[in-house]
Coordinates of C-alpha atoms and ligand atoms in Angstrom, one line a residue:
X24 CA 2.8 45.5 32.6
X25 CA 1.9 41.9 32.5
X26 CA 4.8 40.3 30.3
X27 CA 7.4 41.5 32.7
X28 CA 9.0 39.1 35.0
X29 CA 10.0 40.2 38.7
X30 CA 13.7 40.8 37.8
X31 CA 14.6 40.4 41.6
X32 CA 18.5 40.6 40.4
X33 CA 19.8 43.3 39.1
X34 CA 22.4 41.2 36.9
X35 CA 19.4 39.6 35.3
X36 CA 17.9 43.2 35.0
X37 CA 20.9 44.5 33.4
X38 CA 20.9 41.6 31.1
X39 CA 17.7 41.9 29.6
X40 CA 18.2 45.6 29.3
X41 CA 21.5 44.7 27.1
X42 CA 19.4 42.3 25.3
X43 CA 16.8 44.8 24.0
X44 CA 19.4 47.3 23.6
X45 CA 21.3 44.8 21.1
X46 CA 18.0 43.7 19.2
X47 CA 17.5 47.5 18.7
X48 CA 21.0 47.4 17.1
X49 CA 20.2 44.5 14.3
X50 CA 18.0 46.2 11.8
X51 CA 21.3 48.6 11.2
X52 CA 23.0 45.6 10.9
X53 CA 20.4 43.9 8.4
X54 CA 20.8 47.0 6.2
X55 CA 21.9 44.7 3.2
X56 CA 20.9 41.6 4.6
X57 CA 18.6 39.1 2.8
X58 CA 16.0 37.2 4.5
X59 CA 17.7 34.3 4.8
X60 CA 20.8 36.4 6.5
X61 CA 18.3 38.4 8.6
X62 CA 16.9 35.1 9.9
X63 CA 20.6 33.4 10.6
X64 CA 21.0 36.1 12.3
X65 CA 18.5 36.6 14.1
X66 CA 18.5 33.1 15.4
X67 CA 21.9 33.7 16.5
X68 CA 21.2 36.5 18.6
X69 CA 18.2 34.5 20.2
X70 CA 20.1 31.2 20.7
X71 CA 22.6 33.7 22.9
X72 CA 20.3 36.1 24.3
X73 CA 17.7 33.1 25.5
X74 CA 19.7 30.7 26.5
X75 CA 18.1 28.2 24.0
X76 CA 18.9 24.5 22.6
X77 CA 17.5 25.6 19.5
X78 CA 15.9 28.4 17.6
X79 CA 14.6 27.9 14.3
X80 CA 13.0 30.9 11.7
X81 CA 10.7 29.9 8.9
X82 CA 10.0 33.1 6.6
X83 CA 8.5 33.0 3.3
X84 CA 10.9 34.0 0.4
X85 CA 10.0 37.7 -0.8
X86 CA 9.5 38.4 -4.7
X87 CA 12.3 36.2 -6.4
X88 CA 13.8 35.0 -2.8
X89 CA 14.0 31.6 -1.8
X90 CA 11.9 30.3 1.4
X91 CA 14.0 31.2 4.4
X92 CA 14.2 27.9 6.9
X93 CA 16.9 28.6 9.1
X94 CA 17.7 26.0 12.5
X95 CA 20.3 27.1 14.9
X96 CA 21.0 25.1 17.8
X97 CA 23.7 25.4 20.8
X98 CA 24.2 21.4 20.5
X99 CA 26.7 19.5 17.9
X100 CA 24.1 17.0 16.2
X101 CA 24.4 15.1 13.3
X102 CA 22.9 16.0 9.5
X103 CA 20.7 14.0 9.7
X104 CA 19.2 15.1 12.9
X105 CA 19.6 18.7 12.1
X106 CA 16.7 17.8 9.6
X107 CA 14.6 16.1 11.7
X108 CA 14.6 18.8 14.7
X109 CA 13.8 21.2 12.1
X110 CA 10.7 19.1 11.0
X111 CA 9.4 18.8 14.2
X112 CA 10.0 22.1 15.4
X113 CA 8.5 22.9 12.2
X114 CA 5.2 21.6 13.3
X115 CA 5.4 22.7 16.8
X116 CA 5.5 26.2 15.2
X117 CA 2.5 25.3 13.2
X118 CA 0.2 24.4 16.1
X119 CA 1.6 26.5 19.2
X120 CA 1.6 29.7 17.8
X121 CA 2.3 31.7 21.0
X122 CA 1.8 28.9 22.9
X123 CA 4.2 26.9 25.4
X124 CA 4.5 23.3 24.6
X125 CA 6.7 20.7 24.8
X126 CA 8.1 17.3 23.7
X127 CA 10.8 14.9 24.0
X128 CA 14.1 16.3 24.2
X129 CA 15.5 15.3 20.1
X130 CA 19.0 16.3 21.5
X131 CA 18.9 13.5 24.6
X132 CA 16.6 12.8 27.5
X133 CA 14.3 14.8 29.4
X134 CA 11.5 17.4 27.9
X135 CA 12.1 20.0 25.5
X136 CA 9.8 23.2 26.2
X137 CA 9.2 25.3 22.9
X138 CA 8.4 28.7 22.8
X139 CA 7.0 30.4 19.1
X140 CA 6.6 34.5 17.9
X141 CA 5.1 34.8 14.5
X142 CA 6.2 37.0 12.1
X143 CA 4.2 39.4 11.0
X144 CA 3.7 38.6 7.2
X145 CA 1.4 35.8 8.3
X146 CA 1.0 32.4 7.1
X147 CA 4.0 30.1 8.6
X148 CA 6.4 32.8 9.2
X149 CA 7.7 32.6 12.6
X150 CA 10.5 32.2 15.1
X151 CA 10.3 28.8 17.2
X152 CA 12.8 28.8 20.5
X153 CA 13.6 25.4 22.2
X154 CA 14.9 25.0 25.7
X155 CA 16.0 22.1 28.2
X156 CA 15.6 24.7 31.1
X157 CA 12.6 24.2 32.9
X158 CA 12.1 28.1 33.6
X159 CA 11.8 28.3 29.8
X160 CA 10.2 30.1 28.6
X161 CA 9.8 33.2 31.0
X162 CA 8.1 36.8 30.4
X163 CA 11.3 38.1 29.5
X164 CA 12.4 34.8 27.0
X165 CA 8.9 35.7 25.5
X166 CA 9.6 39.3 25.2
X167 CA 12.9 39.0 23.6
X168 CA 11.5 36.2 21.4
X169 CA 8.5 38.8 20.1
X170 CA 10.6 41.7 19.7
X171 CA 13.0 39.8 17.6
X172 CA 10.1 38.4 15.4
X173 CA 8.9 42.0 15.0
X174 CA 12.1 43.5 14.0
X175 CA 13.2 40.8 11.6
X176 CA 9.7 41.0 9.8
X177 CA 9.9 44.7 10.2
X178 CA 13.5 44.3 8.6
X179 CA 12.5 41.8 5.5
X180 CA 9.1 43.8 4.8
X181 CA 11.8 46.5 4.4
X182 CA 14.5 45.3 2.8
X183 CA 11.2 44.0 -0.1
X184 CA 9.8 47.4 -0.2
X185 CA 12.9 48.8 -1.2
X186 CA 13.3 46.3 -3.6
X187 CA 9.9 47.3 -5.4
X188 CA 10.5 50.9 -5.1
X189 CA 13.5 50.4 -6.9
X190 CA 12.2 48.4 -9.2
X191 CA 9.2 51.1 -10.0
X192 CA 11.7 54.0 -9.9
X193 CA 13.7 51.6 -12.7
X194 CA 10.3 51.2 -14.6
X195 CA 9.8 55.0 -14.3
X196 CA 13.4 56.1 -15.9
X197 CA 13.1 53.6 -18.9
X198 CA 9.9 54.6 -20.0
X199 CA 9.3 56.2 -23.3
X200 CA 6.7 58.2 -21.6
X201 CA 7.1 61.3 -20.6
X202 CA 6.6 61.2 -16.4
X203 CA 6.6 63.8 -13.9
X204 CA 6.0 64.8 -10.0
X205 CA 5.3 68.4 -9.2
X206 CA 4.7 70.3 -6.0
X207 CA 0.8 71.5 -5.5
X208 CA 2.0 75.4 -7.0
X209 CA 3.7 73.8 -9.9
X210 CA 7.6 73.5 -9.2
X211 CA 8.5 70.1 -10.4
X212 CA 10.2 67.6 -8.6
X213 CA 11.5 64.8 -10.8
X214 CA 11.3 64.2 -14.2
X215 CA 11.9 61.2 -15.9
X216 CA 14.6 60.6 -18.9
X217 CA 12.2 60.8 -21.7
X218 CA 10.7 63.8 -20.3
X219 CA 13.8 65.7 -20.4
X220 CA 14.7 64.6 -23.9
X221 CA 11.5 65.1 -25.0
X222 CA 11.7 68.9 -23.8
X223 CA 15.2 69.5 -24.4
X224 CA 15.9 69.8 -20.5
X225 CA 19.5 69.4 -19.3
X226 CA 18.7 67.3 -16.1
X227 CA 17.2 68.5 -12.6
X228 CA 18.9 72.0 -12.2
X229 CA 17.4 73.5 -14.6
X230 CA 14.1 71.9 -14.5
X231 CA 13.7 72.9 -10.8
X232 CA 13.9 76.8 -11.8
X233 CA 11.1 76.2 -14.0
X234 CA 7.5 75.6 -13.1
X235 CA 4.9 72.8 -15.3
X236 CA 3.5 75.8 -17.5
X237 CA 6.5 76.9 -18.5
X238 CA 6.6 73.3 -20.1
X239 CA 3.2 74.2 -22.5
X240 CA 3.5 75.8 -25.7
X241 CA 2.3 79.5 -25.0
X242 CA -1.4 79.3 -26.3
X243 CA -2.3 76.5 -23.9
X244 CA -1.1 78.2 -20.8
X245 CA -4.4 79.7 -20.0
X246 CA -6.4 76.7 -20.7
X247 CA -4.1 74.5 -18.7
X248 CA -4.6 77.2 -15.8
X249 CA -8.4 77.5 -15.9
X250 CA -9.5 74.4 -17.0
X251 CA -7.3 71.7 -16.2
X252 CA -5.4 72.4 -13.7
X253 CA -8.8 73.1 -11.9
X254 CA -9.9 69.7 -12.7
X255 CA -7.0 67.9 -11.4
X256 CA -7.6 69.5 -7.6
X257 CA -11.2 69.5 -7.9
X258 CA -11.9 65.7 -9.5
X259 CA -8.3 64.7 -8.7
X260 CA -7.8 64.1 -12.8
X261 CA -7.5 65.7 -16.5
X262 CA -6.7 63.7 -19.4
X263 CA -6.6 65.4 -22.9
X264 CA -4.6 66.7 -25.9
X265 CA -2.1 69.6 -25.1
X266 CA 0.9 70.9 -26.8
X267 CA 4.4 71.3 -25.2
X268 CA 7.7 73.3 -26.2
X269 CA 11.0 72.1 -26.6
X270 CA 13.0 74.5 -24.4
X271 CA 16.1 74.1 -27.5
X272 CA 14.2 74.2 -31.1
X273 CA 11.2 76.0 -29.6
X274 CA 9.1 73.2 -31.3
X275 CA 5.2 72.5 -30.2
X276 CA 5.1 69.2 -29.6
X277 CA 1.2 67.5 -29.0
X278 CA 0.9 65.4 -26.2
X279 CA -1.6 62.9 -24.3
X280 CA -1.7 64.4 -21.0
X281 CA -2.6 62.3 -18.0
X282 CA -2.6 65.0 -15.3
X283 CA -3.8 63.7 -12.1
X284 CA -3.5 64.6 -7.9
X285 CA -1.5 62.4 -5.2
X286 CA -3.6 62.5 -1.9
X287 CA -1.8 61.6 1.1
X288 CA -2.9 58.4 2.2
X289 CA -3.8 59.0 6.1
X290 CA -5.0 62.7 5.8
X291 CA -6.4 62.6 2.3
X292 CA -5.2 66.4 1.6
X293 CA -3.2 66.4 -1.5
X294 CA 0.5 66.7 -1.7
X295 CA 1.3 66.2 -5.1
X296 CA 0.8 66.4 -8.8
X297 CA 2.1 64.3 -11.5
X298 CA 1.8 63.0 -15.1
X299 CA 1.8 60.1 -18.1
X300 CA 2.1 61.8 -21.1
X301 CA 2.5 60.9 -24.5
X302 CA 4.2 62.5 -27.4
X303 CA 1.9 62.7 -29.9
X304 CA 3.7 63.3 -33.1
X305 CA 4.4 59.5 -34.3
X306 CA 0.5 58.8 -33.9
X307 CA -0.3 61.9 -35.6
X308 CA 2.4 61.9 -38.6
X309 CA 0.6 58.7 -39.1
X310 CA -2.9 60.2 -39.4
X311 CA -1.3 62.5 -41.4
X312 CA 0.2 59.7 -43.7
X313 CA -3.2 58.0 -43.8
X314 CA -5.2 61.0 -44.3
X315 CA -3.0 61.6 -47.6
X316 CA -3.3 58.3 -48.5
X317 CA -7.2 58.0 -48.8
X318 CA -6.7 61.3 -50.3
X319 CA -4.5 60.5 -52.9
X320 CA -6.3 57.2 -53.4
X321 CA -9.7 59.0 -53.4
X322 CA -8.5 61.1 -55.9
X323 CA -7.1 57.9 -57.9
X324 CA -10.3 56.7 -57.6
X325 CA -12.4 59.7 -59.0
X326 CA -10.3 59.9 -61.8
X327 CA -10.4 56.5 -62.8
X328 CA -14.1 56.9 -62.1
X329 CA -14.3 59.8 -64.8
X330 CA -11.9 57.9 -67.0
X331 CA -14.4 54.7 -66.9
X332 CA -17.0 57.0 -67.5
X333 CA -15.6 58.5 -70.7
X334 CA -14.8 55.5 -71.8
X335 CA -18.0 54.2 -71.5
X336 CA -19.6 57.3 -72.9
X337 CA -17.0 56.4 -75.8
X338 CA -17.8 52.8 -76.3
X339 CA -22.0 54.2 -76.4
X340 CA -20.9 56.6 -79.3
X341 CA -18.7 53.4 -80.9
X342 CA -21.2 51.3 -80.7
X343 CA -24.5 53.7 -82.0
X344 CA -22.5 54.4 -84.8
X345 CA -20.9 51.0 -85.4
X346 CA -25.0 50.5 -85.3
X347 CA -25.6 53.4 -87.9
X348 CA -22.5 52.1 -89.7
X349 CA -23.8 48.7 -89.9
X350 CA -27.5 49.8 -91.1
X351 CA -25.7 51.8 -93.7
X352 CA -23.0 48.6 -94.7
X353 CA -26.8 46.9 -95.0
X354 CA -28.0 49.1 -97.1
X355 CA -24.9 49.6 -99.6
X356 CA -24.6 45.8 -99.8
X357 CA -27.8 45.6 -100.6
X358 CA -28.0 48.3 -103.5
X359 CA -25.1 46.1 -104.5
X360 CA -26.6 43.2 -104.8
X361 CA -29.5 45.0 -106.5
X362 CA -27.0 46.5 -108.7
X363 CA -24.4 43.1 -109.0
X364 CA -28.0 41.7 -110.0
X365 CA -28.5 43.9 -113.1
X366 CA -24.8 44.2 -114.0
X367 CA -24.9 40.4 -114.0
X368 CA -28.0 40.5 -115.9
X369 CA -26.8 43.0 -118.6
X370 CA -23.4 41.3 -118.4
X371 CA -24.7 37.9 -119.2
X372 CA -27.3 39.7 -122.3
X373 CA -24.0 41.0 -123.4
X374 CA -22.0 38.4 -123.1
X375 CA -25.0 36.0 -124.7
X376 CA -25.2 38.7 -127.4
X377 CA -21.4 38.4 -128.4
X378 CA -21.1 34.8 -127.7
X379 CA -24.1 34.2 -130.2
X380 CA -23.3 36.7 -132.7
X381 CA -20.7 35.2 -134.2
X382 CA -22.4 31.7 -135.0
X383 CA -25.6 32.9 -135.5
X384 CA -24.3 35.1 -137.8
X385 CA -22.4 32.4 -139.8
X386 CA -25.3 29.6 -139.4
X387 CA -27.3 32.7 -141.0
X388 CA -24.7 32.9 -144.2
X389 CA -24.9 29.3 -144.4
X390 CA -28.6 29.1 -144.3
X391 CA -28.6 31.8 -147.4
X392 CA -26.0 29.7 -149.2
X393 CA -28.0 26.9 -149.0
X394 CA -31.0 28.5 -150.0
X395 CA -29.1 30.3 -152.9
X396 CA -27.8 26.9 -154.1
X397 CA -31.1 25.6 -154.3
X398 CA -32.7 28.2 -156.0
X399 CA -30.6 27.7 -158.9
X400 CA -31.8 24.2 -159.5
X401 CA -28.4 22.8 -159.6
X402 CA -28.9 18.9 -158.9
X403 CA -24.9 18.2 -158.6
X404 CA -24.6 20.6 -155.6
X405 CA -27.0 18.8 -153.4
X406 CA -23.4 17.4 -151.8
X407 CA -22.1 21.2 -151.3
X408 CA -25.6 21.9 -150.0
X409 CA -25.6 19.3 -147.7
X410 CA -21.9 20.5 -146.8
X411 CA -23.6 24.1 -146.4
X412 CA -26.3 22.4 -143.9
X413 CA -23.9 20.7 -141.6
X414 CA -22.0 24.1 -141.4
X415 CA -25.1 25.6 -140.4
X416 CA -26.2 22.8 -137.9
X417 CA -22.8 23.5 -136.0
X418 CA -23.2 26.9 -135.3
X419 CA -26.3 26.3 -134.2
X420 CA -25.3 23.5 -131.9
X421 CA -22.1 26.1 -130.8
X422 CA -24.4 28.7 -130.4
X423 CA -26.5 25.9 -128.1
X424 CA -23.2 25.0 -126.2
X425 CA -22.8 28.5 -125.6
X426 CA -25.9 29.2 -124.2
X427 CA -25.1 26.0 -121.6
X428 CA -21.9 26.9 -120.8
X429 CA -23.6 30.3 -119.3
X430 CA -26.4 28.9 -118.2
X431 CA -24.0 26.8 -115.9
X432 CA -22.0 29.5 -115.1
X433 CA -25.0 31.3 -114.1
X434 CA -27.2 28.7 -112.4
X435 CA -24.4 27.3 -110.1
X436 CA -25.8 29.0 -107.1
X437 CA -22.8 29.1 -105.4
X438 CA -22.6 31.5 -102.4
X439 CA -21.0 30.1 -99.9
X440 CA -16.9 30.9 -99.3
X441 CA -14.8 27.6 -99.5
X442 CA -11.5 26.5 -100.5
X443 CA -10.9 27.3 -104.5
X444 CA -8.1 25.9 -106.7
X445 CA -7.1 29.6 -107.9
X446 CA -5.3 28.8 -111.0
X447 CA -8.6 26.9 -112.1
X448 CA -11.3 29.3 -111.5
X449 CA -8.8 32.2 -113.5
X450 CA -8.5 29.7 -116.6
X451 CA -12.2 29.1 -116.8
X452 CA -13.5 32.9 -116.1
X453 CA -10.6 34.0 -118.8
X454 CA -12.0 31.0 -121.0
X455 CA -15.7 32.3 -120.4
X456 CA -14.6 36.1 -120.8
X457 CA -12.9 35.4 -124.0
X458 CA -15.0 33.3 -125.9
X459 CA -16.7 34.8 -128.5
X460 CA -14.9 38.0 -128.8
X461 CA -13.8 37.3 -131.8
X462 CA -10.2 37.3 -133.7
X463 CA -8.9 40.1 -131.7
X464 CA -5.2 38.5 -132.0
X465 CA -4.9 39.0 -128.3
X466 CA -2.4 36.9 -127.2
X467 CA -3.0 35.5 -123.3
X468 CA -0.6 34.9 -120.6
X469 CA -1.3 32.6 -117.5
X470 CA 1.1 32.7 -114.7
X471 CA 0.5 30.7 -111.4
X472 CA 2.4 30.8 -108.5
X473 CA 2.5 27.2 -106.7
X474 CA 2.3 29.5 -103.2
X475 CA -0.8 30.7 -104.4
X476 CA -2.5 27.8 -105.5
X477 CA -5.7 28.2 -103.1
X478 CA -7.8 30.8 -102.0
X479 CA -10.7 30.9 -99.8
X480 CA -13.5 32.8 -102.0
X481 CA -17.2 32.3 -103.2
X482 CA -16.2 30.9 -107.1
X483 CA -18.7 32.7 -109.1
X484 CA -18.5 35.8 -107.2
X485 CA -14.5 36.0 -108.2
X486 CA -15.1 34.5 -111.1
X487 CA -17.4 37.7 -111.9
X488 CA -14.5 39.8 -111.1
X489 CA -11.9 38.3 -113.5
X490 CA -14.4 38.4 -115.8
X491 CA -15.0 41.9 -115.7
X492 CA -11.2 42.8 -115.5
X493 CA -10.4 40.3 -118.5
X494 CA -13.3 42.0 -120.6
X495 CA -12.3 45.3 -119.9
X496 CA -8.6 44.8 -120.9
X497 CA -9.5 43.3 -123.6
X498 CA -12.0 45.6 -124.5
X499 CA -9.1 48.2 -124.1
X500 CA -6.6 46.4 -126.3
X501 CA -9.2 46.9 -129.4
X502 CA -6.8 49.3 -131.1
X503 CA -3.5 48.4 -129.7
X504 CA -0.3 47.3 -131.6
X505 CA 0.7 45.4 -129.1
X506 CA -2.6 42.8 -127.4
X507 CA -0.5 41.2 -124.5
X508 CA -2.8 40.0 -121.4
X509 CA -1.4 38.9 -118.8
X510 CA -3.1 37.2 -115.4
X511 CA -0.5 36.5 -113.1
X512 CA -0.8 35.1 -109.8
X513 CA 1.6 35.2 -106.8
X514 CA 1.7 35.0 -103.0
X515 CA 3.1 38.3 -101.5
X516 CA 3.7 37.2 -97.7
X517 CA 2.3 34.9 -95.2
X518 CA -0.7 36.5 -95.3
X519 CA -1.6 37.7 -98.7
X520 CA -2.2 36.4 -102.5
X521 CA -2.2 38.8 -105.3
X522 CA -4.3 38.7 -109.0
X523 CA -2.8 40.8 -111.6
X524 CA -4.7 41.4 -114.9
X525 CA -2.3 43.6 -117.0
X526 CA -2.9 44.9 -120.7
X527 CA -1.3 46.8 -123.0
X528 CA -4.5 48.9 -124.1
X529 CA -5.2 52.7 -123.8
X530 CA -4.4 53.3 -120.2
X531 CA -7.3 54.9 -117.9
X532 CA -7.6 59.0 -118.2
X533 CA -6.8 61.3 -115.2
X534 CA -10.4 62.1 -115.3
X535 CA -11.9 58.4 -115.3
X536 CA -8.8 57.4 -112.6
X537 CA -10.5 59.6 -109.9
X538 CA -13.8 57.8 -110.3
X539 CA -12.9 54.6 -111.7
X540 CA -14.2 52.4 -108.7
X541 CA -17.6 54.6 -108.4
X542 CA -20.9 53.5 -110.6
X543 CA -22.0 54.8 -113.4
X544 CA -18.6 56.3 -114.4
X545 CA -17.9 54.6 -118.0
X546 CA -16.3 55.4 -121.4
X547 CA -18.0 52.8 -123.5
X548 CA -21.4 53.9 -125.3
X549 CA -23.0 50.4 -124.2
X550 CA -21.4 50.4 -121.1
X551 CA -23.2 51.0 -117.9
X552 CA -20.3 51.7 -115.4
X553 CA -20.5 49.2 -112.7
X554 CA -18.4 46.6 -113.6
X555 CA -15.7 48.1 -111.3
X556 CA -17.6 49.3 -108.5
X557 CA -19.3 45.8 -108.1
X558 CA -15.5 44.1 -108.4
X559 CA -14.3 46.1 -105.7
X560 CA -17.4 45.5 -103.6
X561 CA -16.7 41.8 -104.1
X562 CA -13.3 41.9 -103.4
X563 CA -13.4 43.5 -100.3
X564 CA -16.4 41.2 -99.1
X565 CA -13.4 38.8 -99.4
X566 CA -11.4 41.0 -97.0
X567 CA -9.0 42.2 -99.8
X568 CA -8.2 44.7 -101.8
X569 CA -8.8 45.8 -105.6
X570 CA -6.5 48.8 -107.3
X571 CA -5.2 50.1 -110.3
X572 CA -2.1 51.1 -111.7
X573 CA -0.6 52.0 -114.5
X574 CA 1.5 49.6 -116.9
X575 CA 5.1 50.9 -117.6
X576 CA 4.9 51.4 -120.9
X577 CA 1.4 51.5 -121.6
X578 CA -1.9 50.2 -120.2
X579 CA -3.4 49.5 -117.2
X580 CA -2.6 46.7 -114.2
X581 CA -5.6 45.9 -111.6
X582 CA -4.5 43.9 -108.7
X583 CA -6.8 41.8 -106.6
X584 CA -4.8 41.1 -103.2
X585 CA -6.5 38.5 -101.0
X586 CA -6.3 36.8 -97.8
X587 CA -3.9 33.7 -97.9
X588 CA -6.1 30.8 -96.5
X589 CA -4.7 29.6 -93.5
X590 CA -2.1 26.2 -93.8
X591 CA -4.8 23.3 -92.4
Ligands
LIG630 P1 -18.0 49.3 -118.4 O1 -16.9 48.9 -118.8 O2 -19.4 49.1 -118.1 O3 -17.6 51.0 -118.2 P2 -16.4 49.5 -115.5 O4 -16.5 50.0 -114.2 O5 -16.0 47.9 -115.8 O6 -18.2 49.8 -116.5 O7 -15.3 50.3 -116.5 C1 -15.6 51.7 -116.2 C2 -14.6 52.3 -117.2 O8 -13.2 52.3 -117.1 C3 -14.3 51.9 -118.5 O9 -15.9 52.6 -119.0 C4 -13.3 52.3 -118.8 O10 -13.1 53.6 -119.2 C5 -12.1 51.8 -117.9 N1 -11.6 50.8 -118.1 C6 -11.7 49.7 -116.8 N2 -10.8 48.9 -117.2 C7 -9.8 48.9 -118.5 C8 -8.5 49.0 -118.6 N3 -8.2 47.1 -118.3 N4 -7.9 50.0 -119.6 C9 -8.4 50.8 -119.8 N5 -9.9 51.3 -119.1 C10 -10.5 50.5 -118.8

């Protein structure tokens, strides 16, 4: 034993044994000490055992502890020199690991001999002892120093390991995952709080009466026994979904199970099994919610798609129908235009005939009268003959005027719509309608609402309507005793105006009313039955309406409703 001095004195031997025993008891005292307290305690013990002048212990702080730097001295020195000594010993310890060195004695004269022993933390952890004793350090001193350094290092490391273990246990305890250990035969050893709660277990006693296969849902046991367990034992790990069961409610709970084997580090033999498993219910619920949402969304999308497809089909059909209607309308319009032209031509011819009939009759009568006078050869009648001829000329001029007016009416060629003065338009049409109709004694009353003075229309066409209605009314009153024709305009509301043509004529029999606006329905010998149907077409082309109603007390009222032009 090369490190043992020859202890010649029994006293010395006893002292050495006593010191060794004292050192061996220290770890028990250090049970609850932190690193600094351990360093201080070991420094105090060594100061006395080695009869040293100074002991310096330095150890790195483990985990959250600060570095433990402790100096113990046999002398009383000032605080300033204590720091100085510490610095000297620290550098001495670095340079002289397990070496003996000597420095100038910082406490007085002579030499301070130094011995250092490293602590098994690596780095700078060490215990340094200094003594002015020229025999220092003996082998016994070095033995005691080494043992003390080992004891202190072990105590500090154990403290560190215990702290880590405590930390680990608290993490496992607080984990929301299912954590458990079991013997290799399946007897549970430990379940954390979360595991007990998830399976409805009251605690360790209840758990110990069970086997890990009891934790599983019955339908999973065979798979766990023949598939998962052999894999755990063979490869060290099995990871998969497994249904466990709640011991109180019987609820089947899906888990993601990480099941692994724990081996002895030294021998490599399996010693335990453990698991960290996750309750999959929240995840499954989320998945099923998502699935339901997705399905609802898909359903909604497909509903909307088919709705859109239907709408598209409807729109296509409507568009086709509209195109067909447009074609029909165009055709009808062409027919109406044709009929209108026919009617206008017929009316113009009729009007011409009517208009011209009277002045031409008067003209013929005058000329015949003149001829008779001249045949009688009575010169005293020259003045009378001149008067008669003047009258004839006047009638001829009147006929010419009628033709001129009609030509003007027909050849104005206005086809565009524009804002027209409604009273003027009606006055003109009424004058034209009644000119040459002869003395029927019809009382005409025109009444205009000042709020319905403007109309957006094609003047010629609207006048044609008025002309037709007024003529019909006039003709219907040919046999009436009470002959009153009224044309009244009125503002109905913000959006429409009305022109009513009312008479005290024969009125309309029911069979005529039924077909009133259809072409070629007439009660007149010389009528074409086109007037009203053309009137309605014209009014509708103006986005208006033409309607009939009987006049109370006898006669007819035709009402033309038209959109009022915008204020601006
Ligand atoms: P027409 O004047 O060529 O017969 P219309 O279409 O103008 O063609 O009129 C159709 C028929 O409606 C007339 O034949 C007549 O019997 C009747 N009618 C039109 N207006 C009146 C009215 N104001 N009073 C009585 N009957 C009318």
